[in-house]
PDB file of C-alpha atoms in Angstrom:
ATOM      1  CA  MET A   2      31.333  82.901  53.607  1.00  0.00           C
ATOM      2  CA  GLY A   3      29.057  84.666  56.047  1.00  0.00           C
ATOM      3  CA  ARG A   4      31.306  87.693  56.547  1.00  0.00           C
ATOM      4  CA  PRO A   5      31.416  88.735  52.841  1.00  0.00           C
ATOM      5  CA  LEU A   6      27.665  88.187  52.566  1.00  0.00           C
ATOM      6  CA  LEU A   7      26.963  90.338  55.620  1.00  0.00           C
ATOM      7  CA  GLY A   8      29.367  92.956  54.317  1.00  0.00           C
ATOM      8  CA  PHE A   9      27.555  93.027  50.975  1.00  0.00           C
ATOM      9  CA  ILE A  10      24.164  93.345  52.680  1.00  0.00           C
ATOM     10  CA  ASN A  11      25.523  96.168  54.823  1.00  0.00           C
ATOM     11  CA  TYR A  12      26.871  97.880  51.689  1.00  0.00           C
ATOM     12  CA  LEU A  13      23.466  97.672  50.009  1.00  0.00           C
ATOM     13  CA  GLY A  14      21.895  99.120  53.145  1.00  0.00           C
ATOM     14  CA  GLU A  15      24.301 102.064  53.075  1.00  0.00           C
ATOM     15  CA  LEU A  16      23.462 102.703  49.417  1.00  0.00           C
ATOM     16  CA  ALA A  17      19.757 102.556  50.255  1.00  0.00           C
ATOM     17  CA  GLU A  18      20.239 105.071  53.072  1.00  0.00           C
ATOM     18  CA  LEU A  19      22.174 107.378  50.757  1.00  0.00           C
ATOM     19  CA  THR A  20      19.369 107.062  48.203  1.00  0.00           C
ATOM     20  CA  ARG A  21      16.840 108.051  50.852  1.00  0.00           C
ATOM     21  CA  GLN A  22      18.888 111.104  51.787  1.00  0.00           C
ATOM     22  CA  ILE A  23      19.203 112.136  48.136  1.00  0.00           C
ATOM     23  CA  ILE A  24      15.436 111.851  47.587  1.00  0.00           C
ATOM     24  CA  GLU A  25      14.865 113.892  50.726  1.00  0.00           C
ATOM     25  CA  SER A  26      17.348 116.477  49.463  1.00  0.00           C
ATOM     26  CA  LEU A  27      15.652 116.664  46.070  1.00  0.00           C
ATOM     27  CA  LEU A  28      12.252 117.186  47.657  1.00  0.00           C
ATOM     28  CA  LEU A  29      13.060 119.320  50.685  1.00  0.00           C
ATOM     29  CA  GLY A  30      16.666 120.430  50.473  1.00  0.00           C
ATOM     30  CA  LYS A  31      18.170 123.618  49.102  1.00  0.00           C
ATOM     31  CA  GLN A  32      18.896 123.412  45.392  1.00  0.00           C
ATOM     32  CA  ARG A  33      22.313 124.823  44.534  1.00  0.00           C
ATOM     33  CA  TRP A  34      22.007 125.691  40.877  1.00  0.00           C
ATOM     34  CA  ARG A  35      25.480 127.177  40.510  1.00  0.00           C
ATOM     35  CA  LEU A  36      27.043 123.931  41.709  1.00  0.00           C
ATOM     36  CA  MET A  37      24.805 121.984  39.365  1.00  0.00           C
ATOM     37  CA  ILE A  38      25.937 124.094  36.392  1.00  0.00           C
ATOM     38  CA  ASP A  39      29.574 123.547  37.369  1.00  0.00           C
ATOM     39  CA  GLN A  40      28.934 119.803  37.441  1.00  0.00           C
ATOM     40  CA  LEU A  41      27.161 119.949  34.087  1.00  0.00           C
ATOM     41  CA  VAL A  42      30.329 121.433  32.621  1.00  0.00           C
ATOM     42  CA  GLU A  43      32.536 118.838  34.320  1.00  0.00           C
ATOM     43  CA  ILE A  44      30.367 115.788  33.655  1.00  0.00           C
ATOM     44  CA  GLY A  45      28.763 116.695  30.361  1.00  0.00           C
ATOM     45  CA  PHE A  46      30.899 119.147  28.411  1.00  0.00           C
ATOM     46  CA  ARG A  47      34.337 117.849  29.385  1.00  0.00           C
ATOM     47  CA  SER A  48      33.344 114.212  28.857  1.00  0.00           C
ATOM     48  CA  GLN A  49      32.409 114.767  25.225  1.00  0.00           C
ATOM     49  CA  PRO A  50      35.830 114.065  23.631  1.00  0.00           C
ATOM     50  CA  VAL A  51      36.317 110.671  25.268  1.00  0.00           C
ATOM     51  CA  VAL A  52      32.683 109.671  24.657  1.00  0.00           C
ATOM     52  CA  ILE A  53      32.756 110.738  21.000  1.00  0.00           C
ATOM     53  CA  ILE A  54      36.045 108.947  20.307  1.00  0.00           C
ATOM     54  CA  THR A  55      34.804 105.814  22.066  1.00  0.00           C
ATOM     55  CA  GLY A  56      31.504 105.802  20.185  1.00  0.00           C
ATOM     56  CA  ALA A  57      33.104 106.460  16.799  1.00  0.00           C
ATOM     57  CA  PHE A  58      35.687 103.708  17.004  1.00  0.00           C
ATOM     58  CA  VAL A  59      33.283 101.182  18.529  1.00  0.00           C
ATOM     59  CA  GLY A  60      30.864 101.842  15.664  1.00  0.00           C
ATOM     60  CA  ALA A  61      33.676 101.537  13.144  1.00  0.00           C
ATOM     61  CA  VAL A  62      35.018  98.251  14.494  1.00  0.00           C
ATOM     62  CA  LEU A  63      31.493  96.836  14.895  1.00  0.00           C
ATOM     63  CA  ALA A  64      30.770  97.689  11.257  1.00  0.00           C
ATOM     64  CA  ALA A  65      34.040  96.167  10.063  1.00  0.00           C
ATOM     65  CA  GLN A  66      33.609  92.936  12.038  1.00  0.00           C
ATOM     66  CA  GLY A  67      29.964  92.690  11.047  1.00  0.00           C
ATOM     67  CA  LEU A  68      30.748  93.172   7.377  1.00  0.00           C
ATOM     68  CA  PHE A  69      33.434  90.510   7.459  1.00  0.00           C
ATOM     69  CA  GLN A  70      30.717  88.102   8.606  1.00  0.00           C
ATOM     70  CA  LEU A  71      27.838  89.437   6.493  1.00  0.00           C
ATOM     71  CA  SER A  72      29.872  89.410   3.300  1.00  0.00           C
ATOM     72  CA  GLY A  73      29.797  85.619   3.328  1.00  0.00           C
ATOM     73  CA  LEU A  74      25.998  85.768   3.381  1.00  0.00           C
ATOM     74  CA  LYS A  75      25.779  88.510   0.722  1.00  0.00           C
ATOM     75  CA  MET A  76      24.032  90.765   3.269  1.00  0.00           C
ATOM     76  CA  GLU A  77      26.546  93.604   3.489  1.00  0.00           C
ATOM     77  CA  SER A  78      23.835  96.254   3.276  1.00  0.00           C
ATOM     78  CA  MET A  79      22.500  95.085   6.662  1.00  0.00           C
ATOM     79  CA  GLY A  80      25.654  96.336   8.368  1.00  0.00           C
ATOM     80  CA  GLY A  81      24.111  99.740   9.057  1.00  0.00           C
ATOM     81  CA  ALA A  82      21.104  98.196  10.799  1.00  0.00           C
ATOM     82  CA  LEU A  83      23.407  95.967  12.866  1.00  0.00           C
ATOM     83  CA  VAL A  84      25.480  98.918  14.073  1.00  0.00           C
ATOM     84  CA  SER A  85      22.504 101.201  14.655  1.00  0.00           C
ATOM     85  CA  VAL A  86      20.598  98.721  16.811  1.00  0.00           C
ATOM     86  CA  GLY A  87      23.752  97.586  18.613  1.00  0.00           C
ATOM     87  CA  MET A  88      24.917 101.114  19.415  1.00  0.00           C
ATOM     88  CA  LEU A  89      21.529 102.278  20.658  1.00  0.00           C
ATOM     89  CA  ARG A  90      20.410  99.216  22.581  1.00  0.00           C
ATOM     90  CA  GLU A  91      23.709  97.985  24.028  1.00  0.00           C
ATOM     91  CA  LEU A  92      27.114  99.408  23.232  1.00  0.00           C
ATOM     92  CA  GLY A  93      26.280 103.112  23.338  1.00  0.00           C
ATOM     93  CA  PRO A  94      24.779 103.194  26.848  1.00  0.00           C
ATOM     94  CA  THR A  95      27.097 100.547  28.306  1.00  0.00           C
ATOM     95  CA  LEU A  96      30.409 101.889  27.038  1.00  0.00           C
ATOM     96  CA  THR A  97      29.426 105.483  27.759  1.00  0.00           C
ATOM     97  CA  GLY A  98      28.537 104.463  31.304  1.00  0.00           C
ATOM     98  CA  ILE A  99      31.831 102.638  31.802  1.00  0.00           C
ATOM     99  CA  MET A 100      33.833 105.565  30.422  1.00  0.00           C
ATOM    100  CA  LEU A 101      31.983 107.943  32.755  1.00  0.00           C
ATOM    101  CA  ALA A 102      32.598 105.589  35.670  1.00  0.00           C
ATOM    102  CA  GLY A 103      36.317 105.848  34.990  1.00  0.00           C
ATOM    103  CA  ARG A 104      36.474 109.540  34.233  1.00  0.00           C
ATOM    104  CA  VAL A 105      33.706 111.111  36.335  1.00  0.00           C
ATOM    105  CA  GLY A 106      32.991 108.497  39.011  1.00  0.00           C
ATOM    106  CA  ALA A 107      36.610 108.222  40.109  1.00  0.00           C
ATOM    107  CA  SER A 108      36.875 112.019  40.210  1.00  0.00           C
ATOM    108  CA  MET A 109      33.754 112.293  42.365  1.00  0.00           C
ATOM    109  CA  SER A 110      35.028 109.714  44.819  1.00  0.00           C
ATOM    110  CA  ALA A 111      38.478 111.297  45.040  1.00  0.00           C
ATOM    111  CA  GLU A 112      37.155 114.830  45.525  1.00  0.00           C
ATOM    112  CA  ILE A 113      34.572 113.922  48.162  1.00  0.00           C
ATOM    113  CA  GLY A 114      36.949 111.474  49.841  1.00  0.00           C
ATOM    114  CA  THR A 115      39.623 114.168  50.144  1.00  0.00           C
ATOM    115  CA  MET A 116      37.078 116.495  51.716  1.00  0.00           C
ATOM    116  CA  LYS A 117      36.087 113.726  54.122  1.00  0.00           C
ATOM    117  CA  VAL A 118      39.582 112.881  55.364  1.00  0.00           C
ATOM    118  CA  THR A 119      40.534 116.578  55.670  1.00  0.00           C
ATOM    119  CA  GLU A 120      37.359 117.205  57.728  1.00  0.00           C
ATOM    120  CA  GLN A 121      35.904 119.655  55.224  1.00  0.00           C
ATOM    121  CA  ILE A 122      32.597 117.764  55.308  1.00  0.00           C
ATOM    122  CA  ASP A 123      32.477 118.221  59.070  1.00  0.00           C
ATOM    123  CA  ALA A 124      33.111 121.928  58.467  1.00  0.00           C
ATOM    124  CA  LEU A 125      30.109 122.020  56.121  1.00  0.00           C
ATOM    125  CA  ARG A 126      27.929 120.524  58.827  1.00  0.00           C
ATOM    126  CA  SER A 127      29.215 123.067  61.355  1.00  0.00           C
ATOM    127  CA  MET A 128      28.024 125.816  58.978  1.00  0.00           C
ATOM    128  CA  SER A 129      24.567 124.179  58.715  1.00  0.00           C
ATOM    129  CA  VAL A 130      25.237 123.030  55.142  1.00  0.00           C
ATOM    130  CA  HIS A 131      23.982 119.521  54.482  1.00  0.00           C
ATOM    131  CA  PRO A 132      26.705 117.508  52.680  1.00  0.00           C
ATOM    132  CA  ILE A 133      24.140 115.698  50.522  1.00  0.00           C
ATOM    133  CA  ASP A 134      22.630 118.990  49.332  1.00  0.00           C
ATOM    134  CA  TYR A 135      26.047 120.448  48.629  1.00  0.00           C
ATOM    135  CA  LEU A 136      28.022 117.498  47.267  1.00  0.00           C
ATOM    136  CA  VAL A 137      25.750 114.740  45.987  1.00  0.00           C
ATOM    137  CA  THR A 138      22.484 116.220  44.693  1.00  0.00           C
ATOM    138  CA  PRO A 139      24.080 118.654  42.193  1.00  0.00           C
ATOM    139  CA  ARG A 140      26.165 115.800  40.793  1.00  0.00           C
ATOM    140  CA  LEU A 141      23.129 113.545  40.475  1.00  0.00           C
ATOM    141  CA  ILE A 142      21.061 116.165  38.635  1.00  0.00           C
ATOM    142  CA  ALA A 143      23.970 117.014  36.345  1.00  0.00           C
ATOM    143  CA  MET A 144      24.560 113.341  35.589  1.00  0.00           C
ATOM    144  CA  ILE A 145      20.893 112.670  34.772  1.00  0.00           C
ATOM    145  CA  VAL A 146      20.868 115.647  32.399  1.00  0.00           C
ATOM    146  CA  SER A 147      24.228 114.881  30.789  1.00  0.00           C
ATOM    147  CA  VAL A 148      24.138 111.125  30.250  1.00  0.00           C
ATOM    148  CA  PRO A 149      21.306 111.018  27.659  1.00  0.00           C
ATOM    149  CA  LEU A 150      23.063 113.698  25.613  1.00  0.00           C
ATOM    150  CA  LEU A 151      26.396 111.897  25.831  1.00  0.00           C
ATOM    151  CA  ILE A 152      24.820 108.590  24.802  1.00  0.00           C
ATOM    152  CA  THR A 153      23.166 110.309  21.852  1.00  0.00           C
ATOM    153  CA  GLU A 154      26.542 111.665  20.765  1.00  0.00           C
ATOM    154  CA  ALA A 155      28.254 108.300  21.176  1.00  0.00           C
ATOM    155  CA  ALA A 156      25.569 106.490  19.169  1.00  0.00           C
ATOM    156  CA  ALA A 157      25.437 109.172  16.469  1.00  0.00           C
ATOM    157  CA  PHE A 158      29.194 109.190  15.928  1.00  0.00           C
ATOM    158  CA  GLY A 159      29.284 105.393  16.028  1.00  0.00           C
ATOM    159  CA  ILE A 160      26.596 105.142  13.339  1.00  0.00           C
ATOM    160  CA  ALA A 161      28.339 107.821  11.254  1.00  0.00           C
ATOM    161  CA  ALA A 162      31.693 106.039  11.549  1.00  0.00           C
ATOM    162  CA  SER A 163      30.071 102.751  10.524  1.00  0.00           C
ATOM    163  CA  TRP A 164      28.654 104.471   7.428  1.00  0.00           C
ATOM    164  CA  VAL A 165      32.147 105.604   6.462  1.00  0.00           C
ATOM    165  CA  VAL A 166      33.585 102.125   6.983  1.00  0.00           C
ATOM    166  CA  GLY A 167      30.749 100.362   5.192  1.00  0.00           C
ATOM    167  CA  THR A 168      30.347 102.613   2.181  1.00  0.00           C
ATOM    168  CA  GLN A 169      33.835 103.989   1.691  1.00  0.00           C
ATOM    169  CA  THR A 170      36.019 101.072   2.809  1.00  0.00           C
ATOM    170  CA  PHE A 171      33.891  98.013   1.961  1.00  0.00           C
ATOM    171  CA  GLY A 172      32.107  99.603  -0.991  1.00  0.00           C
ATOM    172  CA  VAL A 173      28.545  98.926   0.167  1.00  0.00           C
ATOM    173  CA  SER A 174      25.887 100.934  -1.677  1.00  0.00           C
ATOM    174  CA  GLU A 175      25.149 104.143   0.231  1.00  0.00           C
ATOM    175  CA  ALA A 176      21.459 103.971  -0.685  1.00  0.00           C
ATOM    176  CA  TRP A 177      21.002 100.390   0.571  1.00  0.00           C
ATOM    177  CA  TRP A 178      23.051 101.071   3.717  1.00  0.00           C
ATOM    178  CA  SER A 179      20.960 104.126   4.619  1.00  0.00           C
ATOM    179  CA  LEU A 180      17.679 102.403   3.723  1.00  0.00           C
ATOM    180  CA  HIS A 181      18.253  99.384   5.966  1.00  0.00           C
ATOM    181  CA  THR A 182      19.523 101.600   8.776  1.00  0.00           C
ATOM    182  CA  ARG A 183      16.315 103.648   8.716  1.00  0.00           C
ATOM    183  CA  GLU A 184      14.077 100.599   8.345  1.00  0.00           C
ATOM    184  CA  HIS A 185      15.460  98.754  11.348  1.00  0.00           C
ATOM    185  CA  THR A 186      15.967 101.690  13.736  1.00  0.00           C
ATOM    186  CA  ASP A 187      12.934 103.080  15.524  1.00  0.00           C
ATOM    187  CA  LEU A 188      12.025 105.114  18.584  1.00  0.00           C
ATOM    188  CA  ALA A 189      12.078 102.023  20.793  1.00  0.00           C
ATOM    189  CA  ASP A 190      15.845 101.751  20.301  1.00  0.00           C
ATOM    190  CA  ILE A 191      16.276 105.384  21.365  1.00  0.00           C
ATOM    191  CA  TYR A 192      14.034 104.898  24.402  1.00  0.00           C
ATOM    192  CA  ILE A 193      16.114 101.929  25.532  1.00  0.00           C
ATOM    193  CA  ALA A 194      19.351 103.890  25.165  1.00  0.00           C
ATOM    194  CA  LEU A 195      18.010 106.811  27.214  1.00  0.00           C
ATOM    195  CA  ILE A 196      16.494 104.623  29.934  1.00  0.00           C
ATOM    196  CA  LYS A 197      19.661 102.584  30.322  1.00  0.00           C
ATOM    197  CA  GLY A 198      21.809 105.696  30.348  1.00  0.00           C
ATOM    198  CA  SER A 199      19.747 107.331  33.079  1.00  0.00           C
ATOM    199  CA  VAL A 200      19.948 104.218  35.260  1.00  0.00           C
ATOM    200  CA  PHE A 201      23.702 103.924  34.721  1.00  0.00           C
ATOM    201  CA  GLY A 202      24.184 107.594  35.580  1.00  0.00           C
ATOM    202  CA  VAL A 203      22.340 107.195  38.882  1.00  0.00           C
ATOM    203  CA  LEU A 204      24.421 104.110  39.705  1.00  0.00           C
ATOM    204  CA  ILE A 205      27.676 105.958  39.057  1.00  0.00           C
ATOM    205  CA  VAL A 206      26.731 108.865  41.315  1.00  0.00           C
ATOM    206  CA  LEU A 207      25.420 106.656  44.121  1.00  0.00           C
ATOM    207  CA  ILE A 208      28.411 104.326  44.208  1.00  0.00           C
ATOM    208  CA  SER A 209      31.076 106.993  43.679  1.00  0.00           C
ATOM    209  CA  CYS A 210      29.690 109.487  46.191  1.00  0.00           C
ATOM    210  CA  HIS A 211      29.176 106.711  48.728  1.00  0.00           C
ATOM    211  CA  GLN A 212      32.832 105.698  48.429  1.00  0.00           C
ATOM    212  CA  GLY A 213      33.875 109.308  48.902  1.00  0.00           C
ATOM    213  CA  LEU A 214      31.668 109.870  51.935  1.00  0.00           C
ATOM    214  CA  LYS A 215      32.976 106.661  53.563  1.00  0.00           C
ATOM    215  CA  ALA A 216      36.660 107.384  52.898  1.00  0.00           C
ATOM    216  CA  SER A 217      39.033 107.155  55.873  1.00  0.00           C
ATOM    217  CA  HIS A 218      42.696 106.604  56.765  1.00  0.00           C
ATOM    218  CA  GLY A 219      44.038 109.540  54.808  1.00  0.00           C
ATOM    219  CA  ALA A 220      45.427 109.375  51.279  1.00  0.00           C
ATOM    220  CA  VAL A 221      45.450 105.569  51.276  1.00  0.00           C
ATOM    221  CA  GLY A 222      41.735 105.454  52.011  1.00  0.00           C
ATOM    222  CA  VAL A 223      40.999 108.012  49.301  1.00  0.00           C
ATOM    223  CA  GLY A 224      42.941 105.965  46.747  1.00  0.00           C
ATOM    224  CA  GLN A 225      41.184 102.754  47.748  1.00  0.00           C
ATOM    225  CA  GLY A 226      37.792 104.462  47.588  1.00  0.00           C
ATOM    226  CA  THR A 227      38.544 105.840  44.129  1.00  0.00           C
ATOM    227  CA  THR A 228      39.498 102.387  42.864  1.00  0.00           C
ATOM    228  CA  ARG A 229      36.402 100.810  44.403  1.00  0.00           C
ATOM    229  CA  ALA A 230      34.191 103.510  42.909  1.00  0.00           C
ATOM    230  CA  MET A 231      35.414 102.809  39.393  1.00  0.00           C
ATOM    231  CA  VAL A 232      35.338  99.006  39.745  1.00  0.00           C
ATOM    232  CA  PHE A 233      31.993  98.806  41.555  1.00  0.00           C
ATOM    233  CA  SER A 234      30.351 101.266  39.151  1.00  0.00           C
ATOM    234  CA  SER A 235      31.571  99.322  36.107  1.00  0.00           C
ATOM    235  CA  LEU A 236      30.392  96.009  37.561  1.00  0.00           C
ATOM    236  CA  ALA A 237      27.027  97.493  38.507  1.00  0.00           C
ATOM    237  CA  ILE A 238      26.592  98.827  34.959  1.00  0.00           C
ATOM    238  CA  LEU A 239      27.334  95.431  33.421  1.00  0.00           C
ATOM    239  CA  ILE A 240      25.042  93.590  35.835  1.00  0.00           C
ATOM    240  CA  PHE A 241      22.158  96.037  35.523  1.00  0.00           C
ATOM    241  CA  ASN A 242      22.610  96.095  31.754  1.00  0.00           C
ATOM    242  CA  PHE A 243      21.761  92.401  31.570  1.00  0.00           C
ATOM    243  CA  PHE A 244      18.533  92.754  33.541  1.00  0.00           C
ATOM    244  CA  LEU A 245      17.542  95.964  31.742  1.00  0.00           C
ATOM    245  CA  THR A 246      18.151  94.263  28.391  1.00  0.00           C
ATOM    246  CA  MET A 247      15.880  91.374  29.340  1.00  0.00           C
ATOM    247  CA  LEU A 248      13.212  93.758  30.621  1.00  0.00           C
ATOM    248  CA  MET A 249      13.404  96.344  27.846  1.00  0.00           C
ATOM    249  CA  ASN A 250      13.180  93.753  25.075  1.00  0.00           C
ATOM    250  CA  ILE A 251       9.850  92.628  26.507  1.00  0.00           C
ATOM    251  CA  PHE A 252       8.407  96.116  26.197  1.00  0.00           C
ATOM    252  CA  PHE A 253      10.429  97.244  23.155  1.00  0.00           C
ATOM    253  CA  PRO A 254      11.089  94.216  20.910  1.00  0.00           C
ATOM    254  CA  ILE A 255      13.539  94.652  18.042  1.00  0.00           C
ATOM    255  CA  GLY A 256      11.606  95.741  14.980  1.00  0.00           C
ATOM    256  CA  LEU A 257      13.404  93.629  12.388  1.00  0.00           C
ATOM    257  CA  ALA A 258      10.265  93.385  10.361  1.00  0.00           C
ATOM    258  CA  GLY A 259      10.842  96.981   9.194  1.00  0.00           C
TER     259      GLY A 259
END
């Protein structure tokens, strides 16, 4: 049992060292704005379809399942509040983060890992280009900018889809649905979604870029690193989500009193 524990501690140390290098790059390194814009397009713009579809159908199925349960209590009009709070506080940030881990995190790891095993990173160093400045920092900045916008889209489309399901499929009054949604959704829910999303975005970049920078043994190593990046990022999101939920609900309690 000691070997896995030591390996895990070593892994955390490597992530901490990478974090230090990124902070140093942000403060002292050369900012490559063109690369950052390219990453904004890749991470933010091109991730919109999968995030929107995910958010819409999660909101729809959450509304349907919630209404099946609430109908027995004659509280169908509360379905909008249920979906709104759930999408903003939990499902929106978490599912968006997991989708980005699969789509963007795996791509980051594969791209950087391929550069590592083909010695392109060594070539960057020979040209006095710091790999962190060139490969990691632009991705981190782009992720921090993109994730809040993507979470907003996912939550908005999820809430809109739940409105369609609730009012058009289950026949709930549009006025009561909208009223309860507005009453039980406040700025605290939005703050939680944005804070969680930012944390998840940083985790994805750290874990994925680390796997790419540590890739070895050719194509096999790149494939293994890509798989680890996606799995580790998803697990980190789920684990951190629990602790962030416990912490955020202390500072931003659910305003069910209206």
